[in-house]
PDB file of C-alpha atoms in Angstrom:
ATOM      1  CA  MET C  85       0.000   0.000   0.000  1.00 46.00           C
ATOM      2  CA  ASN C  86       3.043   2.249  -0.367  1.00 54.00           C
ATOM      3  CA  ASP C  87       2.404   5.670  -1.880  1.00 69.00           C
ATOM      4  CA  LEU C  88      -1.322   5.040  -2.202  1.00 89.00           C
ATOM      5  CA  ARG C  89      -3.239   8.251  -2.812  1.00 92.00           C
ATOM      6  CA  MET C  90      -6.813   8.662  -1.676  1.00 92.00           C
ATOM      7  CA  GLU C  91      -9.431  11.298  -1.000  1.00 94.00           C
ATOM      8  CA  LEU C  92     -11.020  11.337   2.417  1.00 95.00           C
ATOM      9  CA  PRO C  93     -13.329  13.516   4.509  1.00 96.00           C
ATOM     10  CA  ALA C  94     -11.171  15.454   6.952  1.00 96.00           C
ATOM     11  CA  ILE C  95     -11.553  16.638  10.537  1.00 96.00           C
ATOM     12  CA  ALA C  96      -9.367  19.394  11.982  1.00 95.00           C
ATOM     13  CA  LEU C  97      -8.380  18.623  15.582  1.00 96.00           C
ATOM     14  CA  ARG C  98      -7.532  21.170  18.258  1.00 95.00           C
ATOM     15  CA  GLY C  99      -4.816  20.321  20.773  1.00 94.00           C
ATOM     16  CA  LEU C 100      -4.780  16.641  19.797  1.00 96.00           C
ATOM     17  CA  THR C 101      -2.557  14.575  17.494  1.00 97.00           C
ATOM     18  CA  ILE C 102      -3.551  10.972  16.879  1.00 96.00           C
ATOM     19  CA  LEU C 103      -0.978   8.331  15.953  1.00 96.00           C
ATOM     20  CA  PRO C 104      -1.394   5.004  14.148  1.00 95.00           C
ATOM     21  CA  ASN C 105      -2.639   2.259  16.527  1.00 94.00           C
ATOM     22  CA  MET C 106      -3.887   4.928  18.950  1.00 95.00           C
ATOM     23  CA  ILE C 107      -7.484   4.560  20.150  1.00 96.00           C
ATOM     24  CA  VAL C 108      -9.020   7.755  21.463  1.00 96.00           C
ATOM     25  CA  HIS C 109     -12.305   9.626  21.591  1.00 95.00           C
ATOM     26  CA  PHE C 110     -12.936  13.324  21.097  1.00 96.00           C
ATOM     27  CA  GLU C 111     -15.905  15.643  20.821  1.00 96.00           C
ATOM     28  CA  VAL C 112     -17.086  17.131  17.551  1.00 95.00           C
ATOM     29  CA  SER C 113     -19.056  20.372  17.449  1.00 93.00           C
ATOM     30  CA  ARG C 114     -18.098  22.110  14.207  1.00 92.00           C
ATOM     31  CA  ARG C 115     -20.563  21.806  11.351  1.00 92.00           C
ATOM     32  CA  LYS C 116     -17.861  20.777   8.849  1.00 93.00           C
ATOM     33  CA  SER C 117     -16.529  18.078  11.155  1.00 94.00           C
ATOM     34  CA  LYS C 118     -19.984  16.597  11.771  1.00 94.00           C
ATOM     35  CA  PHE C 119     -20.571  16.357   8.033  1.00 95.00           C
ATOM     36  CA  ALA C 120     -17.151  14.696   7.671  1.00 95.00           C
ATOM     37  CA  VAL C 121     -18.132  12.073  10.249  1.00 96.00           C
ATOM     38  CA  GLU C 122     -21.398  11.478   8.427  1.00 95.00           C
ATOM     39  CA  ALA C 123     -19.624  11.129   5.052  1.00 94.00           C
ATOM     40  CA  ALA C 124     -17.139   8.627   6.509  1.00 95.00           C
ATOM     41  CA  MET C 125     -19.907   6.502   8.026  1.00 95.00           C
ATOM     42  CA  MET C 126     -21.745   6.385   4.695  1.00 94.00           C
ATOM     43  CA  LYS C 127     -18.646   4.936   3.012  1.00 92.00           C
ATOM     44  CA  ASP C 128     -15.881   2.914   4.723  1.00 93.00           C
ATOM     45  CA  GLN C 129     -15.655   4.753   8.093  1.00 95.00           C
ATOM     46  CA  ASN C 130     -12.223   6.135   7.202  1.00 96.00           C
ATOM     47  CA  VAL C 131     -11.468   9.781   7.905  1.00 97.00           C
ATOM     48  CA  LEU C 132      -8.371  11.956   7.892  1.00 97.00           C
ATOM     49  CA  LEU C 133      -7.529  13.525  11.243  1.00 97.00           C
ATOM     50  CA  VAL C 134      -5.239  16.513  10.892  1.00 97.00           C
ATOM     51  CA  THR C 135      -4.169  18.827  13.707  1.00 97.00           C
ATOM     52  CA  GLN C 136      -4.393  22.611  13.787  1.00 96.00           C
ATOM     53  CA  ARG C 137      -1.177  24.505  14.368  1.00 95.00           C
ATOM     54  CA  HIS C 138      -2.930  26.809  16.838  1.00 94.00           C
ATOM     55  CA  THR C 139      -5.829  25.778  19.049  1.00 92.00           C
ATOM     56  CA  GLN C 140      -7.414  29.252  18.959  1.00 93.00           C
ATOM     57  CA  THR C 141      -8.222  29.101  15.222  1.00 91.00           C
ATOM     58  CA  GLU C 142     -11.991  28.698  14.855  1.00 89.00           C
ATOM     59  CA  ASP C 143     -12.317  28.056  11.119  1.00 88.00           C
ATOM     60  CA  PRO C 144      -8.976  26.629   9.953  1.00 89.00           C
ATOM     61  CA  GLU C 145      -7.807  26.781   6.363  1.00 88.00           C
ATOM     62  CA  GLU C 146      -5.062  24.687   4.780  1.00 90.00           C
ATOM     63  CA  ARG C 147      -2.287  26.998   6.017  1.00 92.00           C
ATOM     64  CA  ASP C 148      -3.582  26.570   9.587  1.00 94.00           C
ATOM     65  CA  LEU C 149      -3.140  22.781   9.532  1.00 95.00           C
ATOM     66  CA  TYR C 150      -0.079  20.549   9.712  1.00 96.00           C
ATOM     67  CA  GLY C 151       1.039  18.838   6.515  1.00 95.00           C
ATOM     68  CA  TYR C 152       0.767  15.332   7.996  1.00 97.00           C
ATOM     69  CA  GLY C 153      -2.211  13.617   9.566  1.00 97.00           C
ATOM     70  CA  THR C 154      -3.569  10.170  10.377  1.00 97.00           C
ATOM     71  CA  VAL C 155      -6.006   8.026   8.446  1.00 97.00           C
ATOM     72  CA  ALA C 156      -8.307   6.679  11.149  1.00 97.00           C
ATOM     73  CA  LYS C 157     -11.309   4.399  11.313  1.00 97.00           C
ATOM     74  CA  ILE C 158     -14.380   5.553  13.219  1.00 97.00           C
ATOM     75  CA  LYS C 159     -15.294   2.905  15.799  1.00 96.00           C
ATOM     76  CA  GLN C 160     -18.152   4.539  17.686  1.00 96.00           C
ATOM     77  CA  ILE C 161     -20.334   7.652  17.686  1.00 96.00           C
ATOM     78  CA  VAL C 162     -22.325   8.948  20.651  1.00 95.00           C
ATOM     79  CA  LYS C 163     -24.749  11.850  20.359  1.00 94.00           C
ATOM     80  CA  LEU C 164     -24.375  14.453  23.111  1.00 94.00           C
ATOM     81  CA  PRO C 165     -26.498  17.412  24.212  1.00 93.00           C
ATOM     82  CA  LYS C 166     -26.204  20.724  22.343  1.00 89.00           C
ATOM     83  CA  ASN C 167     -25.932  18.922  19.004  1.00 90.00           C
ATOM     84  CA  MET C 168     -22.438  17.562  19.707  1.00 93.00           C
ATOM     85  CA  LEU C 169     -20.903  14.162  18.925  1.00 95.00           C
ATOM     86  CA  ARG C 170     -18.388  12.054  20.811  1.00 96.00           C
ATOM     87  CA  VAL C 171     -16.399  10.027  18.301  1.00 97.00           C
ATOM     88  CA  MET C 172     -14.107   7.076  19.044  1.00 97.00           C
ATOM     89  CA  VAL C 173     -11.433   6.378  16.426  1.00 97.00           C
ATOM     90  CA  GLU C 174      -8.452   4.127  15.892  1.00 97.00           C
ATOM     91  CA  GLY C 175      -5.455   5.478  14.016  1.00 96.00           C
ATOM     92  CA  VAL C 176      -4.437   3.305  11.062  1.00 95.00           C
ATOM     93  CA  TYR C 177      -1.860   5.019   8.815  1.00 94.00           C
ATOM     94  CA  ARG C 178       0.343   8.066   8.654  1.00 95.00           C
ATOM     95  CA  ALA C 179      -0.585  10.282   5.742  1.00 96.00           C
ATOM     96  CA  ARG C 180       0.959  13.233   3.964  1.00 96.00           C
ATOM     97  CA  VAL C 181      -1.605  15.866   3.053  1.00 95.00           C
ATOM     98  CA  GLU C 182      -1.290  16.742  -0.628  1.00 95.00           C
ATOM     99  CA  SER C 183      -4.221  19.144  -0.764  1.00 93.00           C
ATOM    100  CA  LEU C 184      -7.304  20.216   1.167  1.00 90.00           C
ATOM    101  CA  VAL C 185     -10.501  21.156  -0.602  1.00 86.00           C
ATOM    102  CA  MET C 186     -13.544  22.819   0.901  1.00 80.00           C
ATOM    103  CA  THR C 187     -16.459  21.099  -0.848  1.00 77.00           C
ATOM    104  CA  GLU C 188     -19.544  22.382   0.933  1.00 79.00           C
ATOM    105  CA  PRO C 189     -20.509  21.354   3.529  1.00 89.00           C
ATOM    106  CA  LEU C 190     -17.345  19.478   4.556  1.00 91.00           C
ATOM    107  CA  LEU C 191     -13.566  19.468   4.263  1.00 92.00           C
ATOM    108  CA  LYS C 192     -11.963  16.872   1.996  1.00 93.00           C
ATOM    109  CA  ALA C 193      -8.294  15.953   1.754  1.00 94.00           C
ATOM    110  CA  GLU C 194      -6.197  14.260  -0.872  1.00 95.00           C
ATOM    111  CA  VAL C 195      -3.473  12.327   0.913  1.00 95.00           C
ATOM    112  CA  THR C 196      -0.595   9.950   0.308  1.00 96.00           C
ATOM    113  CA  VAL C 197      -0.703   7.032   2.714  1.00 94.00           C
ATOM    114  CA  LEU C 198       2.618   6.225   4.422  1.00 92.00           C
ATOM    115  CA  ASP C 199       2.217   2.691   5.734  1.00 85.00           C
ATOM    116  CA  HIS C 200       5.930   1.847   5.777  1.00 85.00           C
ATOM    117  CA  THR C 201       8.786   2.422   8.237  1.00 87.00           C
ATOM    118  CA  ASP C 202      12.321   3.160   7.042  1.00 90.00           C
ATOM    119  CA  ASN C 203      14.691   0.918   8.966  1.00 91.00           C
ATOM    120  CA  ASP C 204      18.177  -0.169   7.847  1.00 91.00           C
ATOM    121  CA  MET C 205      19.540  -1.027  11.320  1.00 93.00           C
ATOM    122  CA  ASP C 206      20.907  -4.493  12.075  1.00 94.00           C
ATOM    123  CA  GLU C 207      19.399  -6.782  14.692  1.00 94.00           C
ATOM    124  CA  THR C 208      22.112  -6.196  17.321  1.00 95.00           C
ATOM    125  CA  THR C 209      21.685  -2.417  17.111  1.00 95.00           C
ATOM    126  CA  GLN C 210      17.934  -2.730  17.507  1.00 95.00           C
ATOM    127  CA  GLN C 211      18.321  -5.020  20.528  1.00 96.00           C
ATOM    128  CA  GLY C 212      20.614  -2.462  22.155  1.00 97.00           C
ATOM    129  CA  MET C 213      18.065   0.285  21.510  1.00 97.00           C
ATOM    130  CA  VAL C 214      15.296  -1.827  23.030  1.00 97.00           C
ATOM    131  CA  ARG C 215      17.420  -2.377  26.128  1.00 97.00           C
ATOM    132  CA  TYR C 216      18.072   1.371  26.395  1.00 96.00           C
ATOM    133  CA  LEU C 217      14.335   2.111  26.198  1.00 97.00           C
ATOM    134  CA  HIS C 218      13.590  -0.522  28.839  1.00 97.00           C
ATOM    135  CA  ASP C 219      16.155   1.081  31.171  1.00 96.00           C
ATOM    136  CA  SER C 220      14.695   4.539  30.544  1.00 96.00           C
ATOM    137  CA  LEU C 221      11.163   3.255  31.089  1.00 96.00           C
ATOM    138  CA  ARG C 222      12.199   1.588  34.356  1.00 95.00           C
ATOM    139  CA  THR C 223      13.673   4.878  35.596  1.00 95.00           C
ATOM    140  CA  TYR C 224      10.686   6.896  34.386  1.00 94.00           C
ATOM    141  CA  SER C 225       8.033   4.636  35.943  1.00 94.00           C
ATOM    142  CA  ALA C 226       9.954   4.505  39.240  1.00 92.00           C
ATOM    143  CA  SER C 227      10.054   8.315  39.284  1.00 89.00           C
ATOM    144  CA  ASN C 228       6.424   8.780  38.256  1.00 90.00           C
ATOM    145  CA  PRO C 229       3.944   6.851  40.474  1.00 87.00           C
ATOM    146  CA  SER C 230       1.012   7.979  38.302  1.00 89.00           C
ATOM    147  CA  PHE C 231       2.293   5.918  35.362  1.00 91.00           C
ATOM    148  CA  SER C 232       0.427   2.602  35.254  1.00 92.00           C
ATOM    149  CA  ALA C 233       2.493  -0.248  36.663  1.00 92.00           C
ATOM    150  CA  ASP C 234       0.560  -2.759  34.532  1.00 94.00           C
ATOM    151  CA  LEU C 235       1.263  -0.756  31.383  1.00 94.00           C
ATOM    152  CA  ALA C 236       4.932  -0.432  32.313  1.00 94.00           C
ATOM    153  CA  GLY C 237       5.092  -4.207  32.751  1.00 94.00           C
ATOM    154  CA  GLN C 238       3.555  -4.803  29.325  1.00 94.00           C
ATOM    155  CA  LEU C 239       5.992  -2.410  27.681  1.00 96.00           C
ATOM    156  CA  MET C 240       8.948  -4.007  29.466  1.00 96.00           C
ATOM    157  CA  ASP C 241       7.971  -7.326  27.843  1.00 95.00           C
ATOM    158  CA  GLU C 242       7.999  -5.814  24.332  1.00 95.00           C
ATOM    159  CA  GLU C 243      11.118  -6.783  22.363  1.00 95.00           C
ATOM    160  CA  ASP C 244      10.222  -5.394  18.918  1.00 95.00           C
ATOM    161  CA  LEU C 245      11.831  -1.967  18.557  1.00 95.00           C
ATOM    162  CA  GLU C 246       9.264  -0.394  16.222  1.00 94.00           C
ATOM    163  CA  HIS C 247       6.292  -1.547  18.280  1.00 94.00           C
ATOM    164  CA  LEU C 248       7.948  -0.478  21.546  1.00 96.00           C
ATOM    165  CA  VAL C 249       8.744   2.995  20.192  1.00 96.00           C
ATOM    166  CA  ASP C 250       5.195   3.373  18.848  1.00 94.00           C
ATOM    167  CA  GLN C 251       3.563   2.286  22.111  1.00 95.00           C
ATOM    168  CA  LEU C 252       5.747   4.568  24.222  1.00 96.00           C
ATOM    169  CA  CYS C 253       4.874   7.538  22.031  1.00 95.00           C
ATOM    170  CA  ILE C 254       1.187   6.678  22.388  1.00 95.00           C
ATOM    171  CA  ASN C 255       1.209   6.177  26.151  1.00 95.00           C
ATOM    172  CA  LEU C 256       3.690   8.754  27.443  1.00 95.00           C
ATOM    173  CA  PRO C 257       2.218  12.182  28.329  1.00 92.00           C
ATOM    174  CA  MET C 258       3.256  14.071  25.195  1.00 93.00           C
ATOM    175  CA  ASP C 259       1.522  17.242  24.083  1.00 93.00           C
ATOM    176  CA  TYR C 260       0.147  17.433  20.561  1.00 95.00           C
ATOM    177  CA  LYS C 261       3.153  19.295  19.154  1.00 95.00           C
ATOM    178  CA  GLU C 262       5.535  16.593  20.399  1.00 95.00           C
ATOM    179  CA  ARG C 263       3.373  13.823  18.941  1.00 96.00           C
ATOM    180  CA  GLN C 264       3.100  15.716  15.666  1.00 96.00           C
ATOM    181  CA  LYS C 265       6.891  15.595  15.232  1.00 95.00           C
ATOM    182  CA  TYR C 266       6.779  11.855  15.764  1.00 95.00           C
ATOM    183  CA  LEU C 267       3.838  11.447  13.357  1.00 96.00           C
ATOM    184  CA  GLU C 268       5.787  13.150  10.580  1.00 95.00           C
ATOM    185  CA  THR C 269       8.768  10.780  10.906  1.00 93.00           C
ATOM    186  CA  THR C 270       8.850   7.483   8.991  1.00 92.00           C
ATOM    187  CA  ASP C 271      12.499   6.726   9.831  1.00 94.00           C
ATOM    188  CA  LEU C 272      12.719   4.432  12.875  1.00 95.00           C
ATOM    189  CA  GLN C 273      16.137   5.726  13.973  1.00 95.00           C
ATOM    190  CA  MET C 274      14.797   9.286  14.029  1.00 95.00           C
ATOM    191  CA  ARG C 275      11.685   8.225  15.960  1.00 95.00           C
ATOM    192  CA  PHE C 276      13.927   6.513  18.504  1.00 96.00           C
ATOM    193  CA  ASP C 277      16.101   9.622  18.833  1.00 96.00           C
ATOM    194  CA  GLN C 278      13.063  11.880  19.338  1.00 96.00           C
ATOM    195  CA  LEU C 279      11.637   9.509  21.925  1.00 96.00           C
ATOM    196  CA  THR C 280      14.838   9.169  23.965  1.00 96.00           C
ATOM    197  CA  VAL C 281      15.296  12.953  24.084  1.00 95.00           C
ATOM    198  CA  PHE C 282      11.717  13.294  25.328  1.00 96.00           C
ATOM    199  CA  MET C 283      12.075  10.559  27.970  1.00 95.00           C
ATOM    200  CA  ASP C 284      15.399  11.882  29.276  1.00 95.00           C
ATOM    201  CA  LYS C 285      13.891  15.356  29.565  1.00 94.00           C
ATOM    202  CA  GLU C 286      10.806  14.027  31.381  1.00 93.00           C
ATOM    203  CA  ILE C 287      12.952  12.080  33.864  1.00 93.00           C
ATOM    204  CA  GLN C 288      15.053  15.171  34.541  1.00 93.00           C
ATOM    205  CA  MET C 289      11.969  17.362  35.021  1.00 90.00           C
ATOM    206  CA  ILE C 290      10.438  14.855  37.450  1.00 89.00           C
ATOM    207  CA  ARG C 291      13.672  14.878  39.479  1.00 88.00           C
ATOM    208  CA  ILE C 292      13.797  18.684  39.493  1.00 88.00           C
ATOM    209  CA  GLY C 293      10.152  18.841  40.566  1.00 84.00           C
ATOM    210  CA  ARG C 294      10.817  16.391  43.391  1.00 82.00           C
ATOM    211  CA  GLU C 295      13.818  18.424  44.588  1.00 85.00           C
ATOM    212  CA  ILE C 296      11.689  21.579  44.624  1.00 83.00           C
ATOM    213  CA  GLN C 297       8.956  19.800  46.582  1.00 80.00           C
ATOM    214  CA  GLU C 298      11.481  18.540  49.124  1.00 81.00           C
ATOM    215  CA  LYS C 299      12.937  22.049  49.578  1.00 82.00           C
ATOM    216  CA  VAL C 300       9.468  23.553  50.027  1.00 77.00           C
ATOM    217  CA  LYS C 301       8.508  20.820  52.478  1.00 79.00           C
ATOM    218  CA  ALA C 302      11.708  21.373  54.475  1.00 79.00           C
ATOM    219  CA  ARG C 303      10.990  25.112  54.611  1.00 78.00           C
ATOM    220  CA  VAL C 304       7.391  24.542  55.701  1.00 76.00           C
ATOM    221  CA  ASP C 305       8.497  22.000  58.304  1.00 80.00           C
ATOM    222  CA  LYS C 306      11.024  24.504  59.677  1.00 80.00           C
ATOM    223  CA  ASN C 307       8.378  27.241  59.931  1.00 80.00           C
ATOM    224  CA  GLN C 308       5.976  24.831  61.596  1.00 82.00           C
ATOM    225  CA  ARG C 309       8.633  23.759  64.095  1.00 79.00           C
ATOM    226  CA  GLU C 310       9.409  27.376  64.933  1.00 79.00           C
ATOM    227  CA  TYR C 311       5.714  28.155  65.391  1.00 80.00           C
ATOM    228  CA  ILE C 312       5.201  25.127  67.637  1.00 81.00           C
ATOM    229  CA  LEU C 313       8.276  25.997  69.702  1.00 77.00           C
ATOM    230  CA  ARG C 314       7.061  29.577  70.143  1.00 80.00           C
ATOM    231  CA  GLU C 315       3.665  28.352  71.311  1.00 79.00           C
ATOM    232  CA  GLN C 316       5.296  25.889  73.678  1.00 79.00           C
ATOM    233  CA  MET C 317       7.511  28.632  75.131  1.00 79.00           C
ATOM    234  CA  LYS C 318       4.459  30.840  75.567  1.00 77.00           C
ATOM    235  CA  VAL C 319       2.673  28.116  77.538  1.00 73.00           C
ATOM    236  CA  ILE C 320       5.755  27.503  79.666  1.00 75.00           C
ATOM    237  CA  ARG C 321       6.044  31.222  80.516  1.00 74.00           C
ATOM    238  CA  GLU C 322       2.370  31.327  81.443  1.00 72.00           C
ATOM    239  CA  GLU C 323       2.780  28.295  83.703  1.00 71.00           C
ATOM    240  CA  LEU C 324       5.763  29.951  85.374  1.00 71.00           C
ATOM    241  CA  GLY C 325       3.974  33.264  85.697  1.00 64.00           C
ATOM    242  CA  GLU C 326       6.377  34.929  83.338  1.00 59.00           C
ATOM    243  CA  ASP C 327       3.868  35.907  80.684  1.00 56.00           C
ATOM    244  CA  ASN C 328       4.805  39.368  79.389  1.00 56.00           C
ATOM    245  CA  THR C 329       1.207  40.474  78.878  1.00 57.00           C
ATOM    246  CA  GLN C 330       0.173  39.626  82.441  1.00 58.00           C
ATOM    247  CA  ALA C 331       3.270  41.332  83.864  1.00 59.00           C
ATOM    248  CA  GLU C 332       2.528  44.505  81.918  1.00 58.00           C
ATOM    249  CA  ALA C 333      -1.112  44.500  83.121  1.00 58.00           C
ATOM    250  CA  LYS C 334      -0.054  44.183  86.767  1.00 62.00           C
ATOM    251  CA  GLU C 335       2.433  47.026  86.377  1.00 62.00           C
ATOM    252  CA  PHE C 336      -0.311  49.202  84.873  1.00 57.00           C
ATOM    253  CA  GLU C 337      -2.631  48.408  87.813  1.00 65.00           C
ATOM    254  CA  LYS C 338       0.055  49.463  90.295  1.00 68.00           C
ATOM    255  CA  GLN C 339       0.578  52.774  88.495  1.00 63.00           C
ATOM    256  CA  LEU C 340      -3.193  53.402  88.470  1.00 61.00           C
ATOM    257  CA  GLU C 341      -3.508  52.704  92.177  1.00 66.00           C
ATOM    258  CA  ALA C 342      -0.683  55.153  92.880  1.00 65.00           C
ATOM    259  CA  LEU C 343      -2.429  57.893  90.888  1.00 59.00           C
ATOM    260  CA  GLU C 344      -5.730  57.311  92.707  1.00 56.00           C
ATOM    261  CA  ALA C 345      -3.999  57.482  96.091  1.00 55.00           C
ATOM    262  CA  GLY C 346      -2.350  60.747  95.155  1.00 51.00           C
ATOM    263  CA  SER C 347      -5.675  62.415  94.206  1.00 48.00           C
ATOM    264  CA  ALA C 348      -7.277  61.357  97.509  1.00 45.00           C
ATOM    265  CA  ILE C 349      -4.557  63.222  99.489  1.00 43.00           C
TER     266      ILE C 349
END
């Protein structure tokens, strides 16, 4: 299916990039996008998902969209209030957008399907890269308790480099711009390089965040200790009759009594 060209209904996504083999749902509210969903369902359920460069753009044109998207199959549609749809899709192929055409009432795209991966690395090199990713994943999951332990275990069992790279890019918390760079890359070595840079950066940021939390906690603990000690000292002074406020009040009473005595004379 290399270099296959096709025309598909297209949906512009905001803040979301979908990769091949990625299953995700999103909400559709734009008129053009709803017609694109309808057109896909009337044919083979395939639709092109292409991401906007800027999430604020309300009515994107071709220049507002990335040049690569994903051919996806619609798996489920749920109607929501306010005339909205929730659509579940599964990414199938990378695709290069050759042209976008506004044929009322929907957006159509002519694309070249990229269903191949460029890989000229030998088996030993790929095994070493898999081992490196496993080590990075072990460090990342140990540093990030919110990352699913079951998912980490499944990924640690994966020995195929391409599948491991793909699954990490799907399941790690990348923003849409990061995933878009990965989507546009058919070379496996380059995908690996992009992924390792991302993982190393994430691990470093988690460590920095933890160090900041520990410093803040130490500072708060110190302030709390000082507050508790001050309160304890205050209680001790009161028990010993050394409270400054009481001493000042008694001194004031003595001065008042002396003034009253003087006026009586």
